């Protein structure tokens, strides 16, 4: 069968934990939301039996003959992480930071194309606005985008992948993708990346979509201070073992914050929501600091934003990593800009974005232009360059589009999904 489909783009958002990190480990409620920082996967057809994965953000460009990749029925593997020992007999997967991404790609292909025609392949190129490994769910956005792309290719999604059934399918496969890398993820990251919006989460319960009508404006500050989620969770465990009634009280207080915040979403008064959320942010951070998971860099973010009328808290595991700052609607943009400048001067990376936007999106018609034309336009605008348009050494039909996609700044690529 010849490939007759046109290139398309799939995108999925990262996540931010608004309330409840650490407490969620002890069965308390957490609230997370989708970030309008997204991963974008460009999917282009090939007319040979090759699949190619291009990941410019982490310097990976690999291709495999479709016939060397295993055929796996998902029930044949007890756990998706077993893919590692299974495929390394058949193919060589480079050792290094991109290894898990490649293994996830191979796992999804092996399962989703188990009984499909493999005589023609495709290229998937993924770019992301999300910092990798900073606690903002970059892996989930990546896994949701990959899963949706391959489900689309195998004809398992409706047109734009937006029905409830589509979302459930994408979420299930993305969860398996997260399992390849992490073993026992909770599933909240891929749920947020799939469904978008705000999600209430508690271990052992179905996560609830909070149906909020409004997005929140936020600053996300990556302090770039390296942290180990595992070590931080362990340090809280030690503290709890030493002082369990006290620490349990703190966990209960965090649970009350998450519950209150979850109830506020979808409420009628946006102004009141903001005031209340600011309080919740300050109190939740204070409690997390008491647990010993703040860091001087995170306190610096709180100082800088606090003097300009904004409340901040750590988000994720803490000990460095990222902070979340709520930008109240009425705050003059000069204040936000000044805070952003000061944060950058500290060496932090700052993103102004919003929380609560859409989940996975499949774009078949990009601004009613072909992807190639779009990328050409975007390149002209952003980089004054034209894509080469010729086949590269891997024989890719759309190498011009692919190379454009790899060199465009990600914020230009984000226009693809608007
Ligand atoms: N832009 C990208 N290109 C390729 N692979 C990516 C990209 N973004 C994420 N990944 C994959 O996700 C992995 C990072 O996931 P990890 O779960 O460690 O961090 P995170 O998802 O950013 O943070 P957290 O899970 O704490 O929210 C990378 O090693 C890679 O396998
Ligand atoms: C600290 C923690 O609550 C969130 C890390 O993003 C750990 C977890 O829930 O697995
Ligand atoms: Mg992750």
XYZ file of C-alpha atoms and ligand atoms in Angstrom:
460
model
C 0.000 0.000 0.000
C 1.326 3.449 -0.908
C 1.046 6.228 1.607
C -1.675 8.581 0.500
C -2.245 10.660 3.600
C -1.076 14.216 4.180
C 1.215 15.416 6.953
C -0.507 16.395 10.178
C 0.375 17.868 13.541
C -0.595 16.609 16.992
C 0.006 18.655 20.104
C -0.423 18.062 23.828
C 0.100 20.268 26.882
C 2.324 19.942 29.914
C 0.919 20.031 33.435
C 1.412 21.969 36.570
C 0.440 20.847 40.054
C -1.541 23.709 41.557
C -2.090 22.178 44.983
C -1.393 18.986 46.864
C 2.090 17.779 45.878
C 3.622 15.480 48.500
C 0.286 15.193 50.314
C -0.981 13.215 47.312
C 1.575 10.532 48.182
C -0.347 10.031 51.473
C -3.721 9.651 49.824
C -4.709 13.335 49.939
C -6.249 15.316 47.097
C -4.198 17.230 44.519
C -5.290 19.656 41.821
C -3.403 19.947 38.545
C -4.001 21.893 35.361
C -2.831 21.859 31.759
C -0.147 24.334 30.780
C -0.321 26.212 27.551
C 3.235 25.051 26.900
C 2.938 22.123 24.549
C 4.761 19.361 22.715
C 4.172 19.297 18.935
C 4.518 16.195 16.785
C 4.706 16.597 13.024
C 3.790 13.342 11.273
C 4.790 12.886 7.640
C 4.402 9.888 5.314
C 7.232 7.846 3.815
C 6.980 5.481 0.884
C 9.494 2.964 2.208
C 9.265 0.491 5.102
C 11.017 2.795 7.551
C 9.888 4.632 10.646
C 11.954 7.599 11.731
C 11.907 9.490 15.034
C 13.395 12.979 15.080
C 13.757 14.664 18.484
C 15.760 17.840 17.998
C 15.275 18.991 21.621
C 17.335 16.048 22.850
C 19.464 15.564 19.750
C 17.956 12.291 18.561
C 17.381 11.226 14.959
C 16.913 7.466 14.539
C 15.221 5.258 12.005
C 14.283 1.582 11.927
C 13.108 -0.797 9.282
C 9.501 -1.581 10.171
C 10.278 -5.293 9.751
C 12.930 -5.287 12.498
C 10.473 -3.943 15.063
C 8.559 -6.541 17.033
C 4.832 -7.162 16.831
C 3.337 -7.085 20.303
C -0.200 -7.594 21.480
C -0.468 -5.399 24.549
C -1.594 -8.292 26.706
C 1.622 -10.135 25.803
C 3.718 -7.823 27.964
C 3.093 -7.846 31.684
C 4.507 -4.325 31.992
C 5.405 -1.877 29.196
C 8.918 -1.411 30.680
C 9.637 -5.002 29.587
C 9.918 -3.625 26.066
C 13.534 -2.805 26.865
C 14.790 -6.387 27.113
C 12.537 -7.445 24.262
C 13.678 -4.942 21.646
C 17.334 -4.736 22.491
C 17.703 -8.239 21.054
C 16.271 -7.017 17.744
C 17.579 -3.457 17.330
C 20.288 -1.209 18.714
C 18.892 1.583 20.849
C 21.450 4.277 21.639
C 22.393 4.588 25.314
C 21.931 8.087 26.731
C 19.261 10.646 27.541
C 17.075 9.814 24.535
C 16.939 6.091 25.224
C 13.578 6.054 27.018
C 11.987 8.273 24.396
C 13.106 5.835 21.670
C 11.959 2.815 23.664
C 8.544 4.395 24.168
C 8.266 5.084 20.449
C 9.224 1.481 19.647
C 6.788 0.148 22.266
C 3.877 2.155 20.849
C 4.748 1.175 17.281
C 5.171 -2.498 18.185
C 1.723 -2.571 19.823
C -0.307 -0.218 17.659
C 1.088 -1.493 14.373
C 1.020 -5.106 15.566
C -1.303 -6.312 12.844
C -1.048 -3.326 10.472
C 0.469 -3.222 7.028
C 4.116 -2.241 7.558
C 5.195 -1.764 3.950
C 5.195 2.015 4.214
C 6.313 4.054 7.181
C 6.325 7.584 8.530
C 8.480 10.152 10.236
C 7.529 11.729 13.558
C 9.324 14.893 14.589
C 8.629 16.204 18.096
C 9.410 19.677 19.393
C 8.395 20.959 22.775
C 8.107 24.250 24.598
C 8.353 22.331 27.873
C 11.660 22.055 29.696
C 12.603 18.376 29.893
C 12.713 16.865 33.381
C 11.658 20.058 35.215
C 8.412 18.717 36.703
C 6.105 20.168 34.049
C 5.033 16.867 32.542
C 7.175 16.995 29.392
C 7.149 13.190 29.228
C 3.354 13.028 29.374
C 2.964 15.660 26.640
C 5.440 13.682 24.533
C 3.650 10.386 25.185
C 0.196 11.798 24.496
C 1.387 13.353 21.232
C 3.073 10.101 20.131
C 0.089 7.949 21.092
C -2.426 10.200 19.360
C -0.248 10.320 16.233
C 0.010 6.536 15.974
C -3.656 5.965 16.841
C -4.532 8.410 14.081
C -2.259 6.603 11.628
C -3.896 3.274 12.405
C -7.361 4.720 11.853
C -8.445 4.369 15.460
C -9.412 8.012 16.023
C -12.264 10.065 14.699
C -11.332 13.119 12.637
C -9.717 15.381 15.202
C -9.304 12.868 18.003
C -11.720 14.812 20.155
C -14.494 12.388 21.095
C -14.706 10.902 24.597
C -13.710 7.506 23.207
C -10.738 8.996 21.344
C -9.525 10.722 24.487
C -9.826 7.570 26.549
C -7.845 5.591 24.000
C -5.129 8.241 23.785
C -4.948 8.507 27.574
C -4.651 4.725 28.001
C -1.792 4.419 25.529
C -0.014 7.510 26.851
C -0.206 6.000 30.338
C 1.534 2.901 29.010
C 4.130 5.202 27.466
C 4.697 6.803 30.878
C 5.075 3.297 32.326
C 7.923 2.521 29.912
C 9.914 5.333 31.507
C 8.709 5.493 35.085
C 7.386 2.077 36.044
C 4.581 3.249 38.330
C 3.340 6.699 37.324
C 0.130 7.891 38.977
C -1.480 8.728 35.637
C -2.291 12.328 36.475
C 0.230 13.803 34.017
C -1.075 11.926 30.975
C -4.688 12.619 32.010
C -4.030 16.363 32.123
C -2.105 16.242 28.823
C -5.001 14.377 27.188
C -8.058 16.087 28.649
C -6.631 19.562 29.403
C -8.366 21.900 31.858
C -8.159 21.265 35.587
C -8.147 17.878 37.241
C -8.783 16.804 40.839
C -6.769 13.741 41.687
C -6.659 11.335 44.592
C -4.962 7.935 44.686
C -7.366 5.086 44.095
C -10.144 7.365 42.832
C -11.125 8.281 39.286
C -9.675 11.704 38.543
C -12.344 14.342 38.112
C -12.394 16.931 35.400
C -13.186 20.206 37.184
C -15.024 21.752 34.217
C -13.606 25.179 34.924
C -14.758 27.842 32.567
C -11.708 30.038 32.881
C -8.002 29.724 32.310
C -5.587 31.169 34.870
C -2.727 33.455 33.871
C 0.506 32.278 35.436
C 4.245 32.651 35.410
C 6.190 29.423 35.554
C 9.742 29.907 36.764
C 12.261 27.153 36.246
C 14.939 27.817 38.876
C 17.137 25.283 37.047
C 18.225 24.004 40.462
C 18.424 20.242 39.976
C 16.247 18.176 42.270
C 15.482 14.551 42.857
C 11.788 13.823 43.259
C 12.653 10.461 44.789
C 14.975 11.992 47.422
C 12.467 14.713 48.314
C 9.608 12.259 48.724
C 11.925 10.117 50.884
C 12.898 13.099 53.071
C 9.238 13.866 53.757
C 8.733 10.217 54.643
C 11.566 10.398 57.219
C 10.034 13.513 58.788
C 6.649 11.844 58.933
C 8.069 8.723 60.535
C 9.593 10.912 63.261
C 6.592 13.137 63.922
C 3.606 11.438 62.400
C 0.734 13.233 64.203
C 2.232 16.640 63.349
C 3.029 15.810 59.735
C -0.342 14.145 59.255
C -1.905 17.412 60.417
C 0.053 19.279 57.720
C -1.039 16.755 55.082
C -4.661 17.195 56.188
C -4.309 20.975 55.894
C -2.946 20.589 52.338
C -5.852 18.283 51.540
C -8.278 20.998 52.726
C -6.544 23.526 50.457
C -6.848 21.241 47.412
C -10.475 20.484 48.192
C -11.319 24.139 48.633
C -9.498 25.122 45.432
C -11.185 22.331 43.478
C -14.576 23.587 44.657
C -13.680 27.138 43.638
C -13.063 26.188 40.012
C -16.146 26.550 37.961
C -17.478 29.034 40.518
C -19.199 32.130 39.190
C -16.959 34.963 40.388
C -13.547 35.158 38.696
C -12.377 38.033 40.927
C -13.163 36.144 44.107
C -11.533 32.987 42.712
C -8.276 34.882 42.255
C -8.206 36.336 45.749
C -8.955 32.961 47.279
C -6.426 31.158 45.114
C -3.725 33.631 46.120
C -4.355 32.775 49.757
C -4.337 29.055 48.994
C -1.042 29.418 47.094
C 0.649 31.227 49.984
C -0.613 28.796 52.615
C 0.213 25.703 50.544
C 3.762 26.910 49.947
C 4.213 27.652 53.649
C 3.149 24.130 54.524
C 5.474 22.627 51.909
C 8.359 24.721 53.255
C 7.596 23.325 56.713
C 8.009 19.865 55.221
C 11.528 20.909 54.162
C 10.987 20.830 50.392
C 11.505 24.500 49.538
C 14.869 25.896 48.403
C 16.486 29.383 48.577
C 15.927 29.762 44.811
C 12.200 29.096 45.265
C 12.059 31.586 48.151
C 13.743 34.137 45.873
C 10.955 33.633 43.315
C 8.418 34.227 46.088
C 10.195 37.431 47.203
C 10.483 38.882 43.694
C 6.908 38.124 42.708
C 5.514 38.911 46.174
C 6.772 42.505 46.092
C 4.886 42.940 42.823
C 1.554 41.710 44.108
C 1.735 38.080 43.002
C 1.575 34.891 45.073
C 3.902 31.982 44.289
C 4.449 28.441 45.450
C 6.734 25.615 44.491
C 5.175 23.154 42.109
C 6.062 19.481 41.820
C 8.571 17.959 44.173
C 10.325 21.213 45.209
C 13.957 21.365 46.342
C 14.563 23.498 43.216
C 12.692 22.807 39.997
C 9.778 25.092 39.193
C 7.639 27.711 40.909
C 4.120 28.713 39.978
C 2.991 32.343 40.223
C -0.595 33.447 39.749
C -0.950 36.670 37.732
C -4.101 38.468 38.888
C -6.193 39.777 36.009
C -6.031 43.418 36.999
C -2.265 43.500 37.571
C -0.538 46.010 35.239
C 1.575 44.164 32.685
C 4.533 46.421 33.616
C 4.613 44.657 37.006
C 4.653 41.227 35.378
C 7.369 42.284 32.923
C 9.491 43.745 35.713
C 9.182 40.567 37.769
C 10.077 38.478 34.698
C 13.153 40.611 34.132
C 14.300 40.264 37.731
C 13.737 36.506 37.650
C 15.796 36.245 34.454
C 18.576 38.242 36.118
C 18.696 35.559 38.811
C 19.425 33.028 36.051
C 15.909 31.560 36.144
C 13.910 30.720 33.036
C 10.485 32.288 33.085
C 7.411 31.472 30.997
C 4.253 33.553 30.995
C 1.435 31.260 30.018
C -1.933 30.034 31.201
C -3.322 26.989 32.943
C -6.551 25.253 32.020
C -6.315 25.255 28.223
C -7.087 22.449 25.784
C -5.699 18.935 25.980
C -4.571 16.896 22.989
C -5.292 18.370 19.550
C -4.971 16.699 16.181
C -4.676 19.213 13.372
C -5.262 17.835 9.924
C -5.697 21.173 8.244
C -3.200 23.646 9.510
C -4.612 27.102 8.972
C -6.135 25.720 5.789
C -2.647 25.569 4.299
C -0.524 22.556 3.688
C 1.977 22.008 6.459
C 4.750 22.647 3.983
C 3.366 26.003 2.986
C 2.734 26.907 6.573
C 6.243 26.056 7.639
C 7.623 28.005 4.707
C 5.650 31.054 5.823
C 6.633 30.606 9.429
C 10.269 30.263 8.441
C 10.132 33.406 6.358
C 8.626 35.282 9.263
C 10.743 33.913 12.051
C 14.058 33.027 10.533
C 14.234 34.489 7.024
C 15.092 31.075 5.687
C 13.505 28.815 3.152
C 13.327 25.045 3.620
C 15.409 23.068 1.196
C 12.587 20.881 -0.098
C 14.840 18.066 -1.273
C 14.930 14.497 -0.016
C 17.576 13.923 2.614
C 19.788 10.874 2.951
C 17.055 8.893 4.719
C 14.856 9.324 1.649
C 12.261 11.367 3.498
C 9.615 12.761 1.181
C 9.038 15.821 3.288
C 12.559 16.558 4.371
C 12.080 20.272 3.723
C 9.155 20.391 6.130
C 10.921 18.206 8.632
C 14.111 20.205 8.602
C 12.089 23.409 8.899
C 10.237 21.927 11.847
C 13.498 21.040 13.518
C 15.059 24.490 13.192
C 12.055 26.727 13.819
C 11.810 28.133 17.346
C 9.130 26.159 19.222
C 6.951 29.219 19.748
C 6.720 29.555 15.969
C 5.695 25.907 15.770
C 3.013 26.555 18.361
C 1.236 28.630 15.717
C 0.610 25.349 13.924
C -2.076 24.433 16.395
C -3.899 27.739 16.518
N 10.887 17.497 23.741
C 11.135 16.208 23.961
N 11.743 15.471 23.023
C 11.992 14.183 23.261
N 11.718 13.514 24.403
C 11.120 14.192 25.367
C 10.799 15.568 25.199
N 10.220 15.991 26.323
C 10.194 14.916 27.170
N 10.721 13.845 26.595
C 10.857 12.500 27.211
O 10.486 12.621 28.583
C 11.615 12.388 29.447
C 11.567 13.341 30.645
O 10.501 12.937 31.444
P 10.485 13.082 33.024
O 9.231 12.418 33.473
O 11.778 12.644 33.597
O 10.379 14.648 33.260
P 9.118 15.600 33.096
O 8.006 14.825 32.511
O 9.575 16.824 32.373
O 8.790 15.984 34.600
P 7.651 15.381 35.586
O 7.338 13.981 35.148
O 8.306 15.430 36.944
O 6.515 16.338 35.472
C 12.813 12.588 28.551
O 13.926 11.849 29.035
C 12.300 12.044 27.222
O 12.295 10.635 27.232
C 6.104 15.210 45.069
C 5.033 14.559 44.236
O 3.802 14.654 44.954
C 4.805 15.288 42.923
C 6.021 15.394 42.037
O 5.686 16.041 40.800
C 5.415 13.117 44.030
C 4.301 12.251 43.478
O 3.134 12.588 43.590
O 4.648 11.152 42.949
Mg 7.237 13.009 33.382
